[in-house]
Short mmCIF file of C-alpha atoms and ligand atoms in Angstrom, two decimals:
data_model
loop_
_atom_site.label_atom_id
_atom_site.label_comp_id
_atom_site.label_asym_id
_atom_site.label_seq_id
_atom_site.Cartn_x
_atom_site.Cartn_y
_atom_site.Cartn_z
CA MET A 1318 100.71 91.92 48.64
CA LEU A 1319 101.34 95.11 50.59
CA ASP A 1320 104.61 96.82 49.70
CA VAL A 1321 106.40 99.65 51.43
CA ASP A 1322 105.17 102.29 48.96
CA ARG A 1323 101.51 101.40 49.45
CA LEU A 1324 101.86 101.23 53.22
CA TYR A 1325 103.72 104.56 53.40
CA GLU A 1326 101.14 106.17 51.13
CA LYS A 1327 98.41 105.21 53.64
CA LEU A 1328 100.31 106.21 56.77
CA LYS A 1329 102.36 109.27 55.79
CA ASN A 1330 99.62 111.87 56.43
CA ILE A 1331 98.76 110.70 59.93
CA ARG A 1332 99.73 113.50 62.30
CA VAL A 1333 97.88 112.81 65.54
CA GLY A 1334 99.71 113.83 68.74
CA ASN A 1335 101.20 110.49 69.72
CA PRO A 1336 104.71 109.95 68.25
CA LEU A 1337 103.82 106.24 67.88
CA CYS A 1338 101.36 107.33 65.21
CA ARG A 1339 103.97 109.05 63.00
CA PHE A 1340 105.33 107.10 60.06
CA THR A 1341 108.46 107.55 58.00
CA ARG A 1342 109.25 105.39 55.00
CA GLU A 1343 111.93 103.63 57.08
CA ARG A 1344 109.44 102.84 59.83
CA CYS A 1345 107.05 101.36 57.26
CA GLU A 1346 109.90 99.22 55.91
CA SER A 1347 110.60 97.92 59.41
CA LEU A 1348 106.93 96.87 59.81
CA LEU A 1349 106.81 94.82 56.62
CA PRO A 1350 108.30 91.51 57.88
CA ALA A 1351 105.65 91.21 60.63
CA ILE A 1352 102.89 92.22 58.21
CA SER A 1353 103.96 89.61 55.61
CA ARG A 1354 104.16 86.86 58.23
CA ILE A 1355 100.68 87.77 59.55
CA GLU A 1356 99.30 87.60 55.99
CA GLU A 1357 100.84 84.15 55.54
CA LEU A 1358 99.36 82.91 58.81
CA LYS A 1359 95.93 84.31 57.95
CA ARG A 1360 95.90 82.19 54.77
CA GLU A 1361 97.21 79.08 56.54
CA ARG A 1362 94.70 79.31 59.40
CA ASN A 1363 91.71 80.65 57.43
CA ALA A 1364 91.75 83.63 59.78
CA VAL A 1365 90.28 87.10 59.46
CA ILE A 1366 91.41 90.19 61.38
CA LEU A 1367 88.78 92.66 62.60
CA ALA A 1368 90.06 95.97 63.99
CA HIS A 1369 88.24 98.79 65.73
CA ASN A 1370 88.66 102.35 64.39
CA TYR A 1371 90.74 103.29 67.48
CA VAL A 1372 93.61 100.79 67.13
CA ALA A 1373 97.08 101.69 65.85
CA PRO A 1374 97.29 102.78 62.19
CA GLU A 1375 99.77 100.02 61.25
CA ILE A 1376 97.11 97.46 62.24
CA LEU A 1377 94.28 99.26 60.44
CA TYR A 1378 96.27 99.75 57.24
CA GLY A 1379 98.74 96.87 57.52
CA VAL A 1380 96.79 93.72 58.37
CA ALA A 1381 93.09 94.37 59.12
CA ASP A 1382 90.54 92.73 56.80
CA HIS A 1383 87.68 94.77 58.25
CA THR A 1384 87.66 97.97 60.27
CA GLY A 1385 84.73 99.79 61.84
CA ASP A 1386 82.67 100.67 64.88
CA SER A 1387 81.23 98.19 67.38
CA TYR A 1388 78.02 97.67 65.42
CA GLY A 1389 79.67 97.22 62.02
CA LEU A 1390 82.29 94.85 63.40
CA SER A 1391 79.64 92.76 65.21
CA LYS A 1392 77.77 92.36 61.94
CA THR A 1393 80.98 91.49 60.11
CA ALA A 1394 81.78 88.90 62.79
CA LEU A 1395 78.31 87.40 62.34
CA GLN A 1396 78.68 87.14 58.58
CA SER A 1397 82.32 86.06 58.40
CA GLY A 1398 83.07 82.73 56.73
CA ALA A 1399 86.53 82.47 58.33
CA GLY A 1400 87.28 79.73 60.87
CA VAL A 1401 89.36 81.99 63.11
CA ILE A 1402 88.57 85.57 64.11
CA VAL A 1403 91.33 87.76 65.54
CA PHE A 1404 89.72 90.82 67.10
CA ALA A 1405 92.05 93.78 67.60
CA ALA A 1406 90.07 96.01 69.98
CA VAL A 1407 89.14 95.50 73.65
CA ARG A 1408 87.87 92.39 75.39
CA PHE A 1409 84.12 93.08 75.24
CA MET A 1410 84.28 93.41 71.44
CA ALA A 1411 86.11 90.08 71.07
CA GLU A 1412 83.53 88.55 73.40
CA THR A 1413 80.73 89.86 71.18
CA ALA A 1414 82.32 88.11 68.19
CA LYS A 1415 82.38 84.87 70.22
CA ILE A 1416 78.74 85.34 71.30
CA LEU A 1417 77.81 85.55 67.62
CA ASN A 1418 80.13 82.70 66.57
CA PRO A 1419 80.17 80.19 69.41
CA GLY A 1420 81.61 77.45 67.18
CA LYS A 1421 84.55 79.50 65.92
CA THR A 1422 87.95 80.23 67.38
CA VAL A 1423 88.02 83.86 68.52
CA LEU A 1424 91.40 85.23 69.54
CA ASN A 1425 91.93 88.39 71.57
CA PRO A 1426 95.49 89.65 70.99
CA ASN A 1427 95.09 92.44 73.58
CA ARG A 1428 96.60 91.46 76.92
CA ASN A 1429 95.21 94.69 78.44
CA GLY A 1430 91.75 94.48 76.91
CA ALA A 1431 90.09 96.43 79.70
CA CYS A 1432 87.61 99.28 79.07
CA SER A 1433 86.84 101.76 81.84
CA LEU A 1434 83.18 101.74 80.85
CA ALA A 1435 82.66 97.98 80.46
CA ASP A 1436 84.55 97.37 83.70
CA SER A 1437 82.32 99.74 85.68
CA ILE A 1438 79.63 97.07 86.06
CA GLY A 1439 79.56 93.34 86.76
CA PRO A 1440 76.87 90.65 86.78
CA ALA A 1441 76.29 91.00 90.55
CA ASP A 1442 75.36 94.68 90.02
CA VAL A 1443 72.85 93.74 87.32
CA ARG A 1444 71.24 91.07 89.53
CA ARG A 1445 70.89 93.62 92.34
CA LEU A 1446 69.40 96.24 90.00
CA ARG A 1447 66.95 93.77 88.48
CA ALA A 1448 65.68 92.98 91.96
CA GLU A 1449 65.45 96.69 92.78
CA PHE A 1450 63.71 97.69 89.53
CA PRO A 1451 61.31 94.90 88.56
CA GLY A 1452 59.21 95.51 85.46
CA HIS A 1453 62.00 97.47 83.75
CA THR A 1454 63.51 96.53 80.39
CA PHE A 1455 67.25 96.29 80.96
CA VAL A 1456 69.18 97.85 78.08
CA CYS A 1457 72.94 97.48 78.04
CA TYR A 1458 75.46 99.35 75.94
CA ILE A 1459 77.63 96.94 73.92
CA ASN A 1460 80.54 98.14 76.11
CA THR A 1461 79.75 95.49 78.75
CA SER A 1462 81.07 92.01 79.45
CA ALA A 1463 79.28 88.96 78.04
CA ALA A 1464 78.27 88.05 81.63
CA VAL A 1465 76.47 91.41 81.96
CA LYS A 1466 74.82 91.10 78.53
CA ALA A 1467 73.53 87.65 79.50
CA LEU A 1468 71.49 89.29 82.29
CA CYS A 1469 70.07 92.13 80.16
CA ASP A 1470 67.18 92.22 77.67
CA VAL A 1471 68.64 94.12 74.74
CA CYS A 1472 71.98 95.53 73.74
CA VAL A 1473 72.65 98.81 71.90
CA THR A 1474 75.64 100.51 70.31
CA SER A 1475 76.49 104.18 69.78
CA SER A 1476 75.00 103.93 66.27
CA ASN A 1477 71.55 102.74 67.31
CA VAL A 1478 71.00 103.64 70.99
CA TYR A 1479 68.49 106.43 70.33
CA ARG A 1480 66.53 104.44 67.74
CA ILE A 1481 66.31 101.30 69.88
CA LEU A 1482 65.25 103.18 73.01
CA GLU A 1483 62.49 104.84 70.96
CA ARG A 1484 61.29 101.45 69.74
CA ILE A 1485 61.22 99.60 73.06
CA GLU A 1486 57.58 99.14 74.02
CA ASN A 1487 58.04 99.24 77.81
CA GLU A 1488 57.80 102.72 79.37
CA ASN A 1489 60.21 101.71 82.14
CA VAL A 1490 63.81 101.20 81.04
CA TYR A 1491 67.07 100.74 82.93
CA PHE A 1492 70.06 101.78 80.82
CA LEU A 1493 73.59 100.69 81.77
CA PRO A 1494 76.44 101.34 82.28
CA ASP A 1495 77.09 104.74 80.61
CA LYS A 1496 75.38 107.55 82.53
CA LEU A 1497 76.38 110.17 79.95
CA MET A 1498 75.02 108.20 77.00
CA GLY A 1499 71.92 107.53 79.10
CA GLN A 1500 71.46 111.26 79.79
CA ASN A 1501 71.94 112.01 76.08
CA ALA A 1502 69.33 109.39 75.21
CA ILE A 1503 66.85 110.88 77.72
CA GLN A 1504 67.29 114.31 76.11
CA HIS A 1505 66.83 112.78 72.67
CA LEU A 1506 63.62 111.00 73.71
CA GLN A 1507 62.27 114.21 75.24
CA SER A 1508 63.06 116.14 72.06
CA LYS A 1509 61.07 113.54 70.09
CA GLY A 1510 58.17 113.64 72.52
CA VAL A 1511 58.67 109.95 73.45
CA ARG A 1512 57.35 109.28 76.97
CA LYS A 1513 59.72 106.98 78.81
CA ASN A 1514 61.01 106.59 82.32
CA VAL A 1515 64.74 105.87 81.81
CA ARG A 1516 66.96 105.15 84.81
CA VAL A 1517 70.72 105.18 84.24
CA TYR A 1518 73.73 103.53 85.90
CA GLU A 1519 76.81 105.46 87.07
CA GLY A 1520 79.53 104.38 84.60
CA ALA A 1521 81.48 106.60 82.16
CA CYS A 1522 84.31 106.33 79.66
CA HIS A 1523 87.41 108.02 81.03
CA VAL A 1524 88.34 109.31 77.55
CA HIS A 1525 85.00 110.88 76.54
CA GLU A 1526 84.08 112.10 80.02
CA GLU A 1527 87.03 114.52 79.90
CA TYR A 1528 85.70 116.74 77.12
CA ARG A 1529 84.18 120.06 78.18
CA PRO A 1530 81.77 122.42 76.35
CA GLU A 1531 84.24 125.33 76.82
CA SER A 1532 86.74 123.51 74.58
CA VAL A 1533 84.15 123.44 71.80
CA ASP A 1534 83.55 127.19 72.22
CA PHE A 1535 87.29 127.84 72.16
CA VAL A 1536 87.90 125.73 69.04
CA ARG A 1537 84.94 127.30 67.23
CA ALA A 1538 86.22 130.80 68.05
CA GLN A 1539 89.70 129.95 66.73
CA ASN A 1540 88.48 128.09 63.63
CA PRO A 1541 85.49 129.76 61.98
CA GLY A 1542 83.48 127.22 59.96
CA VAL A 1543 84.83 124.19 61.82
CA GLU A 1544 82.37 121.28 62.12
CA VAL A 1545 82.14 119.62 65.53
CA LEU A 1546 81.64 115.85 65.69
CA VAL A 1547 80.87 114.29 69.06
CA HIS A 1548 80.60 110.71 70.31
CA PRO A 1549 77.47 110.03 72.42
CA GLU A 1550 79.70 108.89 75.33
CA CYS A 1551 80.43 112.62 75.89
CA ARG A 1552 78.58 114.88 78.36
CA PRO A 1553 75.17 116.25 77.27
CA ALA A 1554 76.61 119.79 77.47
CA VAL A 1555 79.19 118.77 74.84
CA VAL A 1556 76.69 116.82 72.70
CA GLY A 1557 74.49 119.93 72.79
CA LYS A 1558 77.20 121.84 70.91
CA ALA A 1559 77.74 119.26 68.17
CA ASP A 1560 77.02 119.53 64.46
CA PHE A 1561 76.85 115.74 64.42
CA THR A 1562 76.63 113.10 67.16
CA GLY A 1563 77.21 109.45 66.33
CA SER A 1564 79.40 106.38 66.34
CA THR A 1565 82.99 106.40 65.12
CA THR A 1566 81.94 105.09 61.70
CA GLY A 1567 79.07 107.60 61.70
CA MET A 1568 81.65 110.40 62.10
CA LEU A 1569 83.79 108.96 59.32
CA ASP A 1570 80.78 108.89 57.00
CA TYR A 1571 79.87 112.44 58.02
CA VAL A 1572 83.32 113.74 57.01
CA ARG A 1573 83.15 111.74 53.76
CA ARG A 1574 79.85 113.43 52.83
CA SER A 1575 80.63 116.93 54.12
CA PRO A 1576 81.90 119.65 51.75
CA GLY A 1577 83.43 121.25 54.90
CA GLN A 1578 87.20 121.62 55.20
CA SER A 1579 87.86 121.57 58.94
CA PHE A 1580 86.59 119.32 61.70
CA PHE A 1581 86.93 118.99 65.47
CA LEU A 1582 86.42 115.42 66.67
CA LEU A 1583 85.59 114.72 70.29
CA THR A 1584 86.55 111.07 70.42
CA GLU A 1585 89.65 108.89 70.63
CA CYS A 1586 92.28 110.14 68.19
CA GLY A 1587 92.64 106.84 66.30
CA LEU A 1588 89.68 108.05 64.30
CA THR A 1589 91.43 111.34 63.49
CA GLY A 1590 94.35 109.28 62.17
CA ILE A 1591 92.06 107.40 59.77
CA LEU A 1592 90.53 110.66 58.57
CA GLN A 1593 93.95 112.26 58.03
CA SER A 1594 94.94 109.27 55.94
CA GLU A 1595 91.70 109.16 53.92
CA PHE A 1596 91.19 112.91 53.51
CA PRO A 1597 94.65 114.56 53.47
CA GLU A 1598 93.18 117.74 51.99
CA LYS A 1599 90.94 118.33 55.03
CA ARG A 1600 92.02 119.77 58.38
CA PHE A 1601 91.41 118.11 61.76
CA VAL A 1602 91.87 120.46 64.70
CA GLY A 1603 92.16 119.80 68.43
CA SER A 1604 94.45 117.70 70.55
CA CYS A 1605 94.79 113.92 70.74
CA THR A 1606 93.12 111.90 73.49
CA MET A 1607 94.06 108.26 73.54
CA CYS A 1608 92.41 105.13 74.87
CA GLU A 1609 95.34 103.22 76.31
CA TYR A 1610 93.32 99.99 76.17
CA MET A 1611 92.69 100.18 72.43
CA LYS A 1612 96.30 101.23 71.89
CA SER A 1613 97.52 98.09 73.69
CA ASN A 1614 97.02 96.15 70.46
CA SER A 1615 100.18 95.53 68.46
CA LEU A 1616 101.34 93.72 65.33
CA ALA A 1617 103.60 91.62 67.57
CA ASP A 1618 100.62 90.37 69.60
CA ILE A 1619 98.54 89.67 66.51
CA LEU A 1620 101.45 87.64 65.14
CA ARG A 1621 101.82 85.82 68.45
CA VAL A 1622 98.16 84.75 68.67
CA LEU A 1623 98.14 83.55 65.06
CA GLU A 1624 101.41 81.66 65.42
CA ASN A 1625 101.13 80.18 68.87
CA PRO A 1626 98.10 81.27 70.89
CA SER A 1627 98.18 80.68 74.62
CA PRO A 1628 95.00 79.56 76.45
CA GLU A 1629 94.40 83.17 77.69
CA ASP A 1630 94.34 84.45 74.09
CA HIS A 1631 91.22 82.37 73.33
CA VAL A 1632 87.86 83.95 74.11
CA LEU A 1633 85.95 81.25 76.00
CA LEU A 1634 82.50 81.69 77.50
CA SER A 1635 80.27 79.28 79.40
CA PRO A 1636 77.18 77.89 77.56
CA GLU A 1637 74.82 79.82 79.89
CA ILE A 1638 76.57 83.14 79.27
CA LEU A 1639 76.75 82.45 75.53
CA GLU A 1640 73.05 81.68 75.35
CA GLY A 1641 71.87 84.67 77.42
CA ALA A 1642 74.24 87.14 75.77
CA ARG A 1643 73.30 85.93 72.28
CA ARG A 1644 69.61 86.53 72.99
CA CYS A 1645 70.48 90.07 74.15
CA VAL A 1646 72.63 90.88 71.09
CA GLU A 1647 70.15 89.30 68.64
CA ARG A 1648 67.40 91.51 70.02
CA MET A 1649 69.60 94.48 69.14
CA PHE A 1650 69.72 93.32 65.51
CA GLU A 1651 65.92 92.86 65.51
CA TYR A 1652 65.30 96.37 66.86
CA ALA A 1653 68.03 98.05 64.81
CA GLU A 1654 67.36 96.66 61.34
P1 13P B 3152 81.91 102.95 68.45
O1 13P B 3152 80.98 101.79 68.45
O2 13P B 3152 81.23 104.25 68.12
O3 13P B 3152 83.08 102.71 67.56
O4 13P B 3152 82.43 103.19 69.94
C1 13P B 3152 83.14 102.25 70.65
C2 13P B 3152 83.80 102.85 71.82
O5 13P B 3152 84.35 102.15 72.62
C3 13P B 3152 83.78 104.29 71.97
O6 13P B 3152 84.54 104.65 73.07
FE1 SF4 B 3153 86.24 101.83 76.58
FE2 SF4 B 3153 86.40 104.48 76.51
FE3 SF4 B 3153 88.35 103.01 75.47
FE4 SF4 B 3153 85.93 103.16 74.25
S1 SF4 B 3153 87.42 104.81 74.54
S2 SF4 B 3153 87.16 101.30 74.60
S3 SF4 B 3153 84.58 103.25 76.05
S4 SF4 B 3153 87.77 103.08 77.63
#
């Protein structure tokens, strides 16, 4: 059972910009009743809580059974023996858990589960593009709705996009919806000498799109020896300046392995919070950029969906969407493993 000392120990070193991510011992004490009640309900309902690396620290360290990036959490969802999955993230991630577990109850506690990238494309766009570009393999980033996945051939995540694009046999590929990740993938394929004609859609993540290469130059000049870690949703000019490019869990593993002492992360600052907690002796420079959608998750909403879920809290998908989207996600596992 989590007590205030253990919770405070985990949260006390988190210093990211947002005051909501600062924890005193008193604040930890005030969180304990909700945490204990959630633990009780998890046991009663045979529920498991999955939480993405970007959600609030009190969820990650207070109640989550598994944390990770989109790929890791999808695999965990697939392998979970629990009857109920509560997915603290954004809607497309909870949908992916449902796609992989159609017979289970999947609850989305996030009432604002939008994602600027996933919401940039709908099924009507994919139908139009498929008619416009026949003979192309349609590759979708996992940051898409289940309805979009159901119309695509294979899904990818930030941890396997380059590898899967290399392995796809067809020379003609349409990648959606992230134009920046698509441009990064094209550069990667060129650097590997892989001949492929990759068309990309126009979407972007409003958090990662903001980063500029000049900021990397500035931070490097101010912090000699700093290592720069970049998410592949960033611009190619930013990725080109990185010491490491990869998924959120990939960045976490990089810091774990690195003997370096200071790091600049170009991704949502929830990840910086985890790293400050796990590696208090290391220094994380740069400012905090937040994804308001991921930060819309709260302990109160997790408690609510476990105690008394409303119909909107359940992730429900039609049999056609489930079937098409499952084929698309399963092909990702085949290519990635
Ligand atoms: P990861 O799969 O790398 O965690 O990324 C998810 C995401 O939404 C990044 O903005
Ligand atoms: Fe979507 Fe960007 Fe938020 Fe990731 S950070 S969930 S891509 S809006």
